[in-house]
mmCIF file of C-alpha atoms and ligand atoms in Angstrom:
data_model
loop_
_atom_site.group_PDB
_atom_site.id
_atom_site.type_symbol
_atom_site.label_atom_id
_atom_site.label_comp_id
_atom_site.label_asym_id
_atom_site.label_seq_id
_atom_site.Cartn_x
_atom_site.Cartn_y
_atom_site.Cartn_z
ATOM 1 C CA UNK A 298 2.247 3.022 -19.963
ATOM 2 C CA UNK A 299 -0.864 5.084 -18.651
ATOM 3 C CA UNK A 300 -2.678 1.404 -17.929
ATOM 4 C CA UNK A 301 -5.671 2.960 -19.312
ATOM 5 C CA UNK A 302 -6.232 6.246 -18.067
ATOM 6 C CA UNK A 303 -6.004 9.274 -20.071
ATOM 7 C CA UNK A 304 -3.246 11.020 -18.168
ATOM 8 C CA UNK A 305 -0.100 9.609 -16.062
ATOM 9 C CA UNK A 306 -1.461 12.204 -13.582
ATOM 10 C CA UNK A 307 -5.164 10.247 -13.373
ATOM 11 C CA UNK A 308 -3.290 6.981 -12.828
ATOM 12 C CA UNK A 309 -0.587 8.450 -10.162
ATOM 13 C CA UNK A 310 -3.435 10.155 -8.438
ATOM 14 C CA UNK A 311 -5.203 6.373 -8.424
ATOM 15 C CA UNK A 312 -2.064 5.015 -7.644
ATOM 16 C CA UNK A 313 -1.762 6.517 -4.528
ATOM 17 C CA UNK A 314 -3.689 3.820 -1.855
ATOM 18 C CA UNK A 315 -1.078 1.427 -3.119
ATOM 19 C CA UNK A 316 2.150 3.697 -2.977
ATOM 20 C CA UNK A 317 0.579 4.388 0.514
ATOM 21 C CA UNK A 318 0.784 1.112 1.467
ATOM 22 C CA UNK A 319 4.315 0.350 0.102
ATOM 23 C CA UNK A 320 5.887 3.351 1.854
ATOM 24 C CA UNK A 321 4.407 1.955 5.197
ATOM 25 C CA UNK A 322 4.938 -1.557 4.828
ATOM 26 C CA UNK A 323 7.352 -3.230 6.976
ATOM 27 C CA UNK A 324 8.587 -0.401 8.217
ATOM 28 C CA UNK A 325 6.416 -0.727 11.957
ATOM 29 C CA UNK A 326 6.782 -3.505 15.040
ATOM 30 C CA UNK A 327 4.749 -3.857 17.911
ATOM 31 C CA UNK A 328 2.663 -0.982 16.394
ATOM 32 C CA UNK A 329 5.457 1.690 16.295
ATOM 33 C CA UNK A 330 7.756 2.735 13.661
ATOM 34 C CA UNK A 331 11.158 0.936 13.047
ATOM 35 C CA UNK A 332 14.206 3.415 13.785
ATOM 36 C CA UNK A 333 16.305 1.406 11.274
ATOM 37 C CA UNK A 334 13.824 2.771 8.277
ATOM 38 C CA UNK A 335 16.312 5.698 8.511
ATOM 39 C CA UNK A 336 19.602 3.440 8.539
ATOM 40 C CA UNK A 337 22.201 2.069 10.066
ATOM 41 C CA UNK A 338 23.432 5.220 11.936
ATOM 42 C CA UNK A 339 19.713 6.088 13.190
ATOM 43 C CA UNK A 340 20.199 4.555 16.416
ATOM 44 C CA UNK A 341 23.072 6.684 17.453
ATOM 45 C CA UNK A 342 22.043 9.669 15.782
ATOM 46 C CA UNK A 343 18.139 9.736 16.573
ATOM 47 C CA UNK A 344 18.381 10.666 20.439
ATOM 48 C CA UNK A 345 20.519 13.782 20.021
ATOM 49 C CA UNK A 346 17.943 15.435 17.709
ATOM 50 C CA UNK A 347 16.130 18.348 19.790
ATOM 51 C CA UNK A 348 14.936 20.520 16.448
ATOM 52 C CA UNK A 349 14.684 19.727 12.685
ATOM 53 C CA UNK A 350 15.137 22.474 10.156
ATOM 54 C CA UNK A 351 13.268 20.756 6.796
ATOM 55 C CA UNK A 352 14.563 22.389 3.647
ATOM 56 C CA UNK A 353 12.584 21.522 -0.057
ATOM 57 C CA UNK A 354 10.858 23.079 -3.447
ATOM 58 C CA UNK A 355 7.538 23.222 -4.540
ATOM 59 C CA UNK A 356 5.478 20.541 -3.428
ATOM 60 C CA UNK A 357 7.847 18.945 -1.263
ATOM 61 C CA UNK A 358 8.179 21.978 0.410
ATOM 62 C CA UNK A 359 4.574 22.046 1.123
ATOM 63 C CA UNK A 360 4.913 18.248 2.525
ATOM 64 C CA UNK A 361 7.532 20.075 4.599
ATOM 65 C CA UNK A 362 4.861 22.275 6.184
ATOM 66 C CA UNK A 363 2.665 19.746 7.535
ATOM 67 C CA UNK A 364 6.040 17.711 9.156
ATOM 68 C CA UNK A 365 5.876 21.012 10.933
ATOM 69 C CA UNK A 366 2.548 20.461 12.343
ATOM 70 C CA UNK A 367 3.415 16.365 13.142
ATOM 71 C CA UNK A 368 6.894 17.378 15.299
ATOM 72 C CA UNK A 369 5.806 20.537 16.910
ATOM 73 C CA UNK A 370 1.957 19.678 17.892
ATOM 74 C CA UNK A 371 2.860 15.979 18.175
ATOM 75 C CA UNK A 372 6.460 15.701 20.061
ATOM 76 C CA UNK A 373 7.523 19.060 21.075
ATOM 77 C CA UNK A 374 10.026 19.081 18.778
ATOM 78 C CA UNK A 375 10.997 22.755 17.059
ATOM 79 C CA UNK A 376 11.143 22.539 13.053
ATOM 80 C CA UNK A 377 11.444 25.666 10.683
ATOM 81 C CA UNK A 378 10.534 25.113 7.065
ATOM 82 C CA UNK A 379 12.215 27.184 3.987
ATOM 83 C CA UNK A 380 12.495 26.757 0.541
ATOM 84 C CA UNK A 381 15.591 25.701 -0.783
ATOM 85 C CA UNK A 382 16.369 28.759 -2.747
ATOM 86 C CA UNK A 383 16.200 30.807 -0.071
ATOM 87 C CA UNK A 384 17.744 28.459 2.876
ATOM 88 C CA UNK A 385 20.886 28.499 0.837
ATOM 89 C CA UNK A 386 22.026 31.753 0.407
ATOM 90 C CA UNK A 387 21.145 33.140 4.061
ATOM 91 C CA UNK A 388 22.888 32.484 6.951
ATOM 92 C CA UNK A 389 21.163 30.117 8.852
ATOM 93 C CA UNK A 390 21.236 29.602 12.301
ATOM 94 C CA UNK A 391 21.612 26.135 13.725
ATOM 95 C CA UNK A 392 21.488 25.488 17.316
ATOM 96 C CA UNK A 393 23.098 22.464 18.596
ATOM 97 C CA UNK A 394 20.971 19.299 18.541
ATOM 98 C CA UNK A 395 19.331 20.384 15.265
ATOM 99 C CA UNK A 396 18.682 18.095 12.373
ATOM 100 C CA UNK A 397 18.967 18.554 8.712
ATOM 101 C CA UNK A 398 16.041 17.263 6.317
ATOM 102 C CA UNK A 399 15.451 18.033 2.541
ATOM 103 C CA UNK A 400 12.953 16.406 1.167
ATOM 104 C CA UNK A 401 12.632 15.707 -2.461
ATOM 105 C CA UNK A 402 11.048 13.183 -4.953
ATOM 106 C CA UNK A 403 13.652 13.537 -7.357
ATOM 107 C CA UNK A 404 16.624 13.820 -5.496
ATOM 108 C CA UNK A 405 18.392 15.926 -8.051
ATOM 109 C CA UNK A 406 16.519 19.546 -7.826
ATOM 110 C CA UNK A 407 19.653 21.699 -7.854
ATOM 111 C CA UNK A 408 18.369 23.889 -5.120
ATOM 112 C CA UNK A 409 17.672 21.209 -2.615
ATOM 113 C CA UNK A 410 21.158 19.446 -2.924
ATOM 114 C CA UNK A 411 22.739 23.292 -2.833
ATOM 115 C CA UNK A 412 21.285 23.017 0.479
ATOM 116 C CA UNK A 413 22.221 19.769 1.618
ATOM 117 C CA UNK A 414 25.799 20.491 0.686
ATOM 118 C CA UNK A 415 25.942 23.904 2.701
ATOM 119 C CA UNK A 416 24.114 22.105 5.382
ATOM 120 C CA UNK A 417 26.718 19.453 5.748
ATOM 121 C CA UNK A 418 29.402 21.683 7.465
ATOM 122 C CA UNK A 419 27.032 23.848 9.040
ATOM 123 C CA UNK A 420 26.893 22.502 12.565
ATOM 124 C CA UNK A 421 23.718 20.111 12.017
ATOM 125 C CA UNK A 422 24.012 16.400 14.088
ATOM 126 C CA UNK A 423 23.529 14.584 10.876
ATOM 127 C CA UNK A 424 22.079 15.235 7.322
ATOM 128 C CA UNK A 425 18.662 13.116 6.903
ATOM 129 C CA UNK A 426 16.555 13.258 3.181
ATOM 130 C CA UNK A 427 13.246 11.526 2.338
ATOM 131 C CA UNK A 428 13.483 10.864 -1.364
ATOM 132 C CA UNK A 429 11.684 8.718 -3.718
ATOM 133 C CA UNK A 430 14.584 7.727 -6.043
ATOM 134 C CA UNK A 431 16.983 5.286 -4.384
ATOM 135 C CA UNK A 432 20.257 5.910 -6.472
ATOM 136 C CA UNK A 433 19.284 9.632 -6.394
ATOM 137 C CA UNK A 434 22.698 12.439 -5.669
ATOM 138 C CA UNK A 435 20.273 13.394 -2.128
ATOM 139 C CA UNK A 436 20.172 10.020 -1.386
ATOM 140 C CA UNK A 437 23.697 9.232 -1.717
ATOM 141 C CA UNK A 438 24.970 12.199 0.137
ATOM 142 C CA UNK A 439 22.659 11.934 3.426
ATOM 143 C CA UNK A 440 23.874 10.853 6.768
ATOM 144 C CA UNK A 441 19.863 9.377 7.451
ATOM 145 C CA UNK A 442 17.715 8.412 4.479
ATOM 146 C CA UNK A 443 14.133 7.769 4.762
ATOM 147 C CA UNK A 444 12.893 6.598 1.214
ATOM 148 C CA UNK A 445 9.113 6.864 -0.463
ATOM 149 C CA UNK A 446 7.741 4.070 -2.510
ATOM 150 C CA UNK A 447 5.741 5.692 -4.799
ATOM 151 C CA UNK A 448 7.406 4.140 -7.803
ATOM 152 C CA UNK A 449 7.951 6.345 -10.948
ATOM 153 C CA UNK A 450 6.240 9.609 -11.063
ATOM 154 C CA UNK A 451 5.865 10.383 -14.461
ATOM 155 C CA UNK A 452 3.275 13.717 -14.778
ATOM 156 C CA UNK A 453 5.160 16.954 -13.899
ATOM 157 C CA UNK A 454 2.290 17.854 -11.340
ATOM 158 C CA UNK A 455 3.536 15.892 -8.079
ATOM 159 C CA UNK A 456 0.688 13.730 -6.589
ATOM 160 C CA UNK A 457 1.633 10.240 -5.042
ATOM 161 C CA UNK A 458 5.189 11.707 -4.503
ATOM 162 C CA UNK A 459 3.556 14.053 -1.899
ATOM 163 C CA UNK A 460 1.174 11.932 -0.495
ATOM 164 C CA UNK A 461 3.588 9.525 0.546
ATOM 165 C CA UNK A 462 6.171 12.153 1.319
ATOM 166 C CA UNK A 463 3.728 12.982 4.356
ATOM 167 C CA UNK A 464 3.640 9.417 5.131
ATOM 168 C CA UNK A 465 7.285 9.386 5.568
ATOM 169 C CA UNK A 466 7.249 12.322 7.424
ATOM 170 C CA UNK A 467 4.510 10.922 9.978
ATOM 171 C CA UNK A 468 6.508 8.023 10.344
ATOM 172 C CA UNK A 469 9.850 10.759 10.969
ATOM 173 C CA UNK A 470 8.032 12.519 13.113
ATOM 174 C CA UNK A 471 7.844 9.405 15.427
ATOM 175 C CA UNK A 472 10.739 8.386 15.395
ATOM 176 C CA UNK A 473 12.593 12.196 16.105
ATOM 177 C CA UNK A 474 9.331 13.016 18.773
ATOM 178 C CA UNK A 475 10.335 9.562 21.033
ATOM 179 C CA UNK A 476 13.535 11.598 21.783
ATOM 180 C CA UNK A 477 11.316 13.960 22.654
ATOM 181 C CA UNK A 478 8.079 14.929 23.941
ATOM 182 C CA UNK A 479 5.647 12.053 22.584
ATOM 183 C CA UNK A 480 4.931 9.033 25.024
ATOM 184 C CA UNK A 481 4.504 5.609 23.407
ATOM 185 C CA UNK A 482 1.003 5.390 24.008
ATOM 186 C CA UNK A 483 0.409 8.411 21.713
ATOM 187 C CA UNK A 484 3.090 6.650 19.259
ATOM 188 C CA UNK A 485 0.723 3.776 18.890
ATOM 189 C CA UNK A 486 -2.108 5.744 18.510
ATOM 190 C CA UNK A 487 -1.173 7.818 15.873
ATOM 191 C CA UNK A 488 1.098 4.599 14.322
ATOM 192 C CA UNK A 489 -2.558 2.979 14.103
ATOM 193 C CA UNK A 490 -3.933 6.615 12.325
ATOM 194 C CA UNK A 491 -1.183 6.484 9.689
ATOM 195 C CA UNK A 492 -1.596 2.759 8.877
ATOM 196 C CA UNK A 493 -5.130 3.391 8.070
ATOM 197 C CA UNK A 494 -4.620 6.216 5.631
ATOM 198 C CA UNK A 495 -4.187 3.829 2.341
ATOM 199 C CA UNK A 496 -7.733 2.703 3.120
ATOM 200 C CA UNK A 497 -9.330 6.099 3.817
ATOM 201 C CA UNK A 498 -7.374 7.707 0.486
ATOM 202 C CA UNK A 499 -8.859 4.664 -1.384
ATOM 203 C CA UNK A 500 -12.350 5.857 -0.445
ATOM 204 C CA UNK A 501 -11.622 9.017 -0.745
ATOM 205 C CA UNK A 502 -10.578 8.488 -4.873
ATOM 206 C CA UNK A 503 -14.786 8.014 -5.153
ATOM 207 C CA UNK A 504 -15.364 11.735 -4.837
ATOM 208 C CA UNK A 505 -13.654 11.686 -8.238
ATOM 209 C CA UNK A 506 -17.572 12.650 -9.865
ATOM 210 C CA UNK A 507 -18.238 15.539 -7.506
ATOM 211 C CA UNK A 508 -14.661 17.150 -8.656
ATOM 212 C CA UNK A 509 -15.647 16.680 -11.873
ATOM 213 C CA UNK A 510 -18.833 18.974 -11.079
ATOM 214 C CA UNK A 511 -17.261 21.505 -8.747
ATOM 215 C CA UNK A 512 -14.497 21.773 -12.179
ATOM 216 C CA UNK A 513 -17.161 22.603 -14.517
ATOM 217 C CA UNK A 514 -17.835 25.687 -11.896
ATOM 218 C CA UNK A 515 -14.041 26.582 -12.358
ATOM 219 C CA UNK A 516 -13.236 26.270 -16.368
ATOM 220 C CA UNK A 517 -13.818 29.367 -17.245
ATOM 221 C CA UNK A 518 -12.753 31.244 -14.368
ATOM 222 C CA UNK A 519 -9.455 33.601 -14.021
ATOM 223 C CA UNK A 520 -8.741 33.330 -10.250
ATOM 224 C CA UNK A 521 -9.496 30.959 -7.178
ATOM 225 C CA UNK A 522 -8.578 31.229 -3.435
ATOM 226 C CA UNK A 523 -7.271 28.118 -1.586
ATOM 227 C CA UNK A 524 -8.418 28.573 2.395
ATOM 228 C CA UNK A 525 -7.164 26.267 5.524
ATOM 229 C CA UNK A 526 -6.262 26.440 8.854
ATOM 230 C CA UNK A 527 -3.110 25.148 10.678
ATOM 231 C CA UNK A 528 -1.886 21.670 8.996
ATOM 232 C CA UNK A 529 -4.692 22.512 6.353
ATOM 233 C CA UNK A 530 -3.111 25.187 5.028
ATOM 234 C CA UNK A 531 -0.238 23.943 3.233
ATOM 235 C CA UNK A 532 -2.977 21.923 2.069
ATOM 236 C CA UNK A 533 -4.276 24.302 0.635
ATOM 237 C CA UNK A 534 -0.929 25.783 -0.561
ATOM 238 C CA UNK A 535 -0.738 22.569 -2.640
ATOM 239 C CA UNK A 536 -4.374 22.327 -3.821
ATOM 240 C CA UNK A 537 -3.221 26.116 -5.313
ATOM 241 C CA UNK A 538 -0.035 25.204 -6.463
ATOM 242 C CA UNK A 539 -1.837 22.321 -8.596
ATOM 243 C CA UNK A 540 -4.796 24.339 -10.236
ATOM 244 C CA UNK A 541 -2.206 26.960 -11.699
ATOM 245 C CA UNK A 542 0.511 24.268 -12.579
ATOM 246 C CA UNK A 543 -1.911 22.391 -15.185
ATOM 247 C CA UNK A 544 -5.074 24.591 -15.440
ATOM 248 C CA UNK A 545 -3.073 28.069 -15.714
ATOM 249 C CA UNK A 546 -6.010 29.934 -13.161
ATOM 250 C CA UNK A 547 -3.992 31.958 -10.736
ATOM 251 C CA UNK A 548 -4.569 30.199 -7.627
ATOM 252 C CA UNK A 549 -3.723 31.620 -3.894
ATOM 253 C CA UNK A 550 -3.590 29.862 -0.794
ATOM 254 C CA UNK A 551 -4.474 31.901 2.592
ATOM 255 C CA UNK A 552 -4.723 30.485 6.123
ATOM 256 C CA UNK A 553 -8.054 31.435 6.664
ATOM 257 C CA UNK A 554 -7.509 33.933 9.446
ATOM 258 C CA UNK A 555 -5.845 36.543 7.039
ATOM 259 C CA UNK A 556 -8.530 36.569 4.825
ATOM 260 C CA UNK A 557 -9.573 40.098 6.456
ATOM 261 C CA UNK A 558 -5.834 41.538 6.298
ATOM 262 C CA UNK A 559 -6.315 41.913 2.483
ATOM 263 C CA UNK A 560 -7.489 38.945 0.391
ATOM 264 C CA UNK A 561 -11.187 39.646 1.131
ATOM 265 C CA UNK A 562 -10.811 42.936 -1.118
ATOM 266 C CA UNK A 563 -10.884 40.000 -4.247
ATOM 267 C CA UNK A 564 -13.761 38.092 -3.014
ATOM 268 C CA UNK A 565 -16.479 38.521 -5.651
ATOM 269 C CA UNK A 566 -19.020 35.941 -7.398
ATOM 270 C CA UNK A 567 -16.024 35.324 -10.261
ATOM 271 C CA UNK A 568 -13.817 34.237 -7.417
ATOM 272 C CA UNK A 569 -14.592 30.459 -6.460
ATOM 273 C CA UNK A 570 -12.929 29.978 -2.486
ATOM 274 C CA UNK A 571 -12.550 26.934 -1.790
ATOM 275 C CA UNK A 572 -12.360 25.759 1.887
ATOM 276 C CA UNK A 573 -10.415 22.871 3.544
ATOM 277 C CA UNK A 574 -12.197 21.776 6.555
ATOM 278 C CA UNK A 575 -11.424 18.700 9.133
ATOM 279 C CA UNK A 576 -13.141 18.667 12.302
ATOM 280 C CA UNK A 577 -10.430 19.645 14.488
ATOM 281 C CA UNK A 578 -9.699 22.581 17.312
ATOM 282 C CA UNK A 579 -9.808 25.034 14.511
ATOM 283 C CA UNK A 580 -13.143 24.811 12.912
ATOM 284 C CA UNK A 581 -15.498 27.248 14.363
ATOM 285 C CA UNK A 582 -12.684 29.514 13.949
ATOM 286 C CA UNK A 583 -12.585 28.623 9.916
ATOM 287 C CA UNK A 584 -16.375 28.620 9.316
ATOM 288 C CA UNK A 585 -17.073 32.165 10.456
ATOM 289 C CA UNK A 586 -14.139 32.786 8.128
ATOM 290 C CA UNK A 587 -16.061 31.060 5.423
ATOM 291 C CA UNK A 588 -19.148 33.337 6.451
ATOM 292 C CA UNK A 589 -16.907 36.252 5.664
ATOM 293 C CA UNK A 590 -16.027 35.164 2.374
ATOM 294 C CA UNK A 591 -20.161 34.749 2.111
ATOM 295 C CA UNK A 592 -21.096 38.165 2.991
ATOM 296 C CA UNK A 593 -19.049 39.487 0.042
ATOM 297 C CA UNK A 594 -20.681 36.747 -1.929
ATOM 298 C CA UNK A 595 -17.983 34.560 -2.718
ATOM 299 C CA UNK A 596 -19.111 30.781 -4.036
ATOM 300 C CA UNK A 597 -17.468 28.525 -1.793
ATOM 301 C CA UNK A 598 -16.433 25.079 -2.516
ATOM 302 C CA UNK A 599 -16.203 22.832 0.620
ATOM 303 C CA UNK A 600 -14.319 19.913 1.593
ATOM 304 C CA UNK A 601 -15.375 18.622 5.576
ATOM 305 C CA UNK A 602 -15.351 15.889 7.620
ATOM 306 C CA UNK A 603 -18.922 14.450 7.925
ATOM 307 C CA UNK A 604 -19.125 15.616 11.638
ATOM 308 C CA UNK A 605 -18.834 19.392 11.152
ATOM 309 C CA UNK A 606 -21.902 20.736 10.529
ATOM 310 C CA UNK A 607 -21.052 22.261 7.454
ATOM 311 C CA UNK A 608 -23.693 21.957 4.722
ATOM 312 C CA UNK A 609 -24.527 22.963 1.114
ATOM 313 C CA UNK A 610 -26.859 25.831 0.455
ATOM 314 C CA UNK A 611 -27.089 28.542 -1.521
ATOM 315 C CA UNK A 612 -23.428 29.522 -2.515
ATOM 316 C CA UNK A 613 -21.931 27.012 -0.760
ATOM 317 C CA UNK A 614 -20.876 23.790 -2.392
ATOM 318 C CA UNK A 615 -20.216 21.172 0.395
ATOM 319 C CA UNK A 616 -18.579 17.455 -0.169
ATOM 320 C CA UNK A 617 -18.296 15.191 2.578
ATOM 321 C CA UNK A 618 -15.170 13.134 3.399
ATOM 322 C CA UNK A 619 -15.925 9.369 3.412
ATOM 323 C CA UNK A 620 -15.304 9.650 7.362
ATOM 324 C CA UNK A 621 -14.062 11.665 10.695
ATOM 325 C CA UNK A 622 -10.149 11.914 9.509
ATOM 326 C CA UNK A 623 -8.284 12.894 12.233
ATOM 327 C CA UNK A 624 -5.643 15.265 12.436
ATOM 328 C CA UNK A 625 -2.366 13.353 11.463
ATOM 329 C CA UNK A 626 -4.299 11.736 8.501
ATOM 330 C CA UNK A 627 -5.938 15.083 7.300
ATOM 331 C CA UNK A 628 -3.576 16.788 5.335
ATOM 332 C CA UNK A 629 -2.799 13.309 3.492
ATOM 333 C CA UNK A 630 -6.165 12.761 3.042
ATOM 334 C CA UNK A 631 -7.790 15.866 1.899
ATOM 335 C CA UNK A 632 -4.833 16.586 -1.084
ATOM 336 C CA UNK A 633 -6.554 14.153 -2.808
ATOM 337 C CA UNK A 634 -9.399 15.376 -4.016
ATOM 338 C CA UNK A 635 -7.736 18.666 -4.570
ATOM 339 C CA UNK A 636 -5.517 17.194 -7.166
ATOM 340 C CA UNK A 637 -8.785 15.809 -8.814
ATOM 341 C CA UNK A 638 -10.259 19.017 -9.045
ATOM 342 C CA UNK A 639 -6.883 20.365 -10.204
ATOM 343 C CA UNK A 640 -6.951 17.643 -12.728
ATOM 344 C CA UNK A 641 -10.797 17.942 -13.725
ATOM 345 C CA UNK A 642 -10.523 21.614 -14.355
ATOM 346 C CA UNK A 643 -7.645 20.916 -16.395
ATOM 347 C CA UNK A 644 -9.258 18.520 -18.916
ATOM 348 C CA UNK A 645 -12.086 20.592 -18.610
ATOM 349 C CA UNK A 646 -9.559 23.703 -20.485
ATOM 350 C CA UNK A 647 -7.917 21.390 -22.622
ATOM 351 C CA UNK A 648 -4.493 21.995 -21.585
ATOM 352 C CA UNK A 649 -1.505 19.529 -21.302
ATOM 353 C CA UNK A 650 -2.056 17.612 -18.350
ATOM 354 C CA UNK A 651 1.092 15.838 -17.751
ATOM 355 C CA UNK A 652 3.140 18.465 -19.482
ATOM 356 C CA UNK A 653 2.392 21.965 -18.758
ATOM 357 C CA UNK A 654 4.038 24.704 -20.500
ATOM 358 C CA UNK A 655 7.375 26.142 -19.072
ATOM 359 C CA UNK A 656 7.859 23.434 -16.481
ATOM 360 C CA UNK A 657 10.476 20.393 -16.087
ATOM 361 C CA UNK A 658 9.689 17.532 -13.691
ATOM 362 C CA UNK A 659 13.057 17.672 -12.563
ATOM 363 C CA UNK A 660 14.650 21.316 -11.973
ATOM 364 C CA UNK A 661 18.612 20.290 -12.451
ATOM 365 C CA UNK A 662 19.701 23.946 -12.592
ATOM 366 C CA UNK A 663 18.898 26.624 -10.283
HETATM 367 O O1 LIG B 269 11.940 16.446 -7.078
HETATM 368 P P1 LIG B 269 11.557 17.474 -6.062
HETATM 369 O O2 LIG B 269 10.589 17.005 -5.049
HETATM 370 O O3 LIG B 269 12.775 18.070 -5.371
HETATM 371 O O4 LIG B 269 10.874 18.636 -6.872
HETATM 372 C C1 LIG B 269 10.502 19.851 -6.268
HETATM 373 C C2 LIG B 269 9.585 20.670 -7.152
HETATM 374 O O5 LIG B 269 10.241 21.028 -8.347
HETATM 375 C C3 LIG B 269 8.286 19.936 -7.481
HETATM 376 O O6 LIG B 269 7.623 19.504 -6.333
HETATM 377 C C4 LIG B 269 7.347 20.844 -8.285
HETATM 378 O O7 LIG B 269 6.892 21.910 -7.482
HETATM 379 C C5 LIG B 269 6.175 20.032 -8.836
HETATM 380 N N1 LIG B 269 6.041 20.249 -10.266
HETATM 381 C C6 LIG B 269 4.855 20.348 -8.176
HETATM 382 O O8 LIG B 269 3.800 19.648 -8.717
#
């Protein structure tokens, strides 16, 4: 049942301030997260973790990326992120104190459960997964278990399964940075950021009609560049990873600073670059990138917090978030309208929105 929208991807996209909410509900006291979230062995296990090595595919990987940013930057806690594929047929290295994650909406991609098996007599403390389907083979084989509520995901591009993956993970990052390097004051503080990221996504679904504009600029278009800095670039990652899943453009995500070491040679007025920028300790850094991308006349596409400075003019396309978003609610907050551009540019082509060609929702073989 699409409950009235065109495409199961429309209404998971709108879905997303509720499945938000669920995945954070009940899950905090006295404004900090709940250790038990992750289960009954959480308390024992929790306090030896000194390092996290996150393992995932596709889109969960990229929700993978950010968790860097939330236990490195946040608690002083070292994480390495790797794709599953690749994790499982290296040798990895695990020094002692180091936790397992793989993260996965499905639970069953073949690659990610390869890894969780090889993981689980590999040295690790414990085995953790944040999953979105309860009876799932990664759920039942996981020492700690952190699980999403987005409820069904039915369109093949992932949407409220990431969003609340990185909810989960803020929430993880907590709980593994107490042990750690974060003080409970900051806990609170950023406890009191994620809780407020259902509202700010809600507001956030109202730039819907300006995607639909900046989409018209990409329909007929062959290529686009995805550009962020630091937590904002698997952002951008996944804004990419969306426009060539359901509109078939090649799309390419850079961190902005290696725009000069070799994507610039592509930057032309048929190559829209579009820009993900928060107001945080990177963005003068980012907008003189964005003036590079200028001088070879790229059309860029914006996204900024209101406080940045950044406005539309000639070549640039700039839309406004609804508010300052701070760091740990950035990456959550800006996917969004990145999927409705995805999306937009899709309809736009008239390809098969929740079905794109040569792709399974769930990847059972390797
Ligand atoms: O179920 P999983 O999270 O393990 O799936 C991983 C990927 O196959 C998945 O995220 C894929 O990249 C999506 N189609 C992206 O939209």
């Amino acid at each position: 049942d699409k409950g009235g929208y065109r495409h199961y991807m429309l209404k998971e996209i709108f879905e997303q301030p509720k499945a938000l909410g669920d995945t954070l509900s009940e899950r905090f006291a006295h404004g900090r997260p709940l250790e038990a979230v992750l289960g009954p062995d959480a308390a024992e296990l929790l306090p030896q973790v000194r390092g996290v090595h996150i393992v995932a595919c596709g889109t969960s990987y990229h929700a993978g990326l950010v968790a860097r940013y939330y236990l490195e930057q946040g608690g002083g806690v070292p994480c390495t992120v790797e794709v599953a594929s690749e994790y499982r047929y290296r040798d990895p290295v695990v020094p002692p104190g180091t936790l397992f994650l793989a993260i996965s909406q499905s639970g069953e991609t073949a690659d990610t459960l390869a890894a969780l098996r090889f993981a689980r007599g590999s040295g690790y403390v414990a085995t953790a997964a944040i999953c979105n389907v309860p009876e799932s083979s990664l759920v039942r084989e996981s020492d700690l278990v952190l699980m999403t509520r987005a409820g069904p995901e039915i369109g093949v591009a992932s949407t409220k399964a990431f969003t609340t993956q990185l909810a989960a993970l803020g929430l993880f990052g907590m709980l593994v940075a107490r042990h750690n390097r974060l003080d409970a004051r900051m806990e609170k503080l950023y406890a009191r950021q994620l809780l407020h990221v259902p509202a700010q996504v809600e507001k956030t679904l109202q730039l819907e009609s300006a995607m639909i504009k900046w989409a018209e600029w990409f329909a007929d278009k062959h290529h686009a560049l995805f550009l962020g800095r630091g937590p904002s670039f698997p952002v951008a990652l996944e804004g990419a990873l969306k426009l060539k899943e359901i509109s078939y453009i090649h799309a390419e995500a850079y961190p902005a600073g290696e725009l000069k070491h070799g994507p610039l040679a592509l930057v032309d007025a048929d190559m829209p670059v579009v820009a993900v920028a928060p107001n945080n300790r990177l963005i003068e850094k980012l907008k003189s990138n964005l003036q590079e991308v200028r001088a070879r006349g790229g059309q860029l596409f914006v996204l900024a917090d209101p406080d940045t400075g950044i406005r539309s003019e000639p070549g640039i396309e700039v839309v406004t978030m609804p508010e300052h978003i701070e760091a740990l609610q950035a990456p959550l907050v800006y996917t969004v309208p990145l999927q409705l551009l995805a999306y937009h540019v899709a309809v736009a082509r008239g390809t098969d929105v929740d079905q794109p060609r040569n792709l399974a929702k769930s990847v059972t073989v390797e």
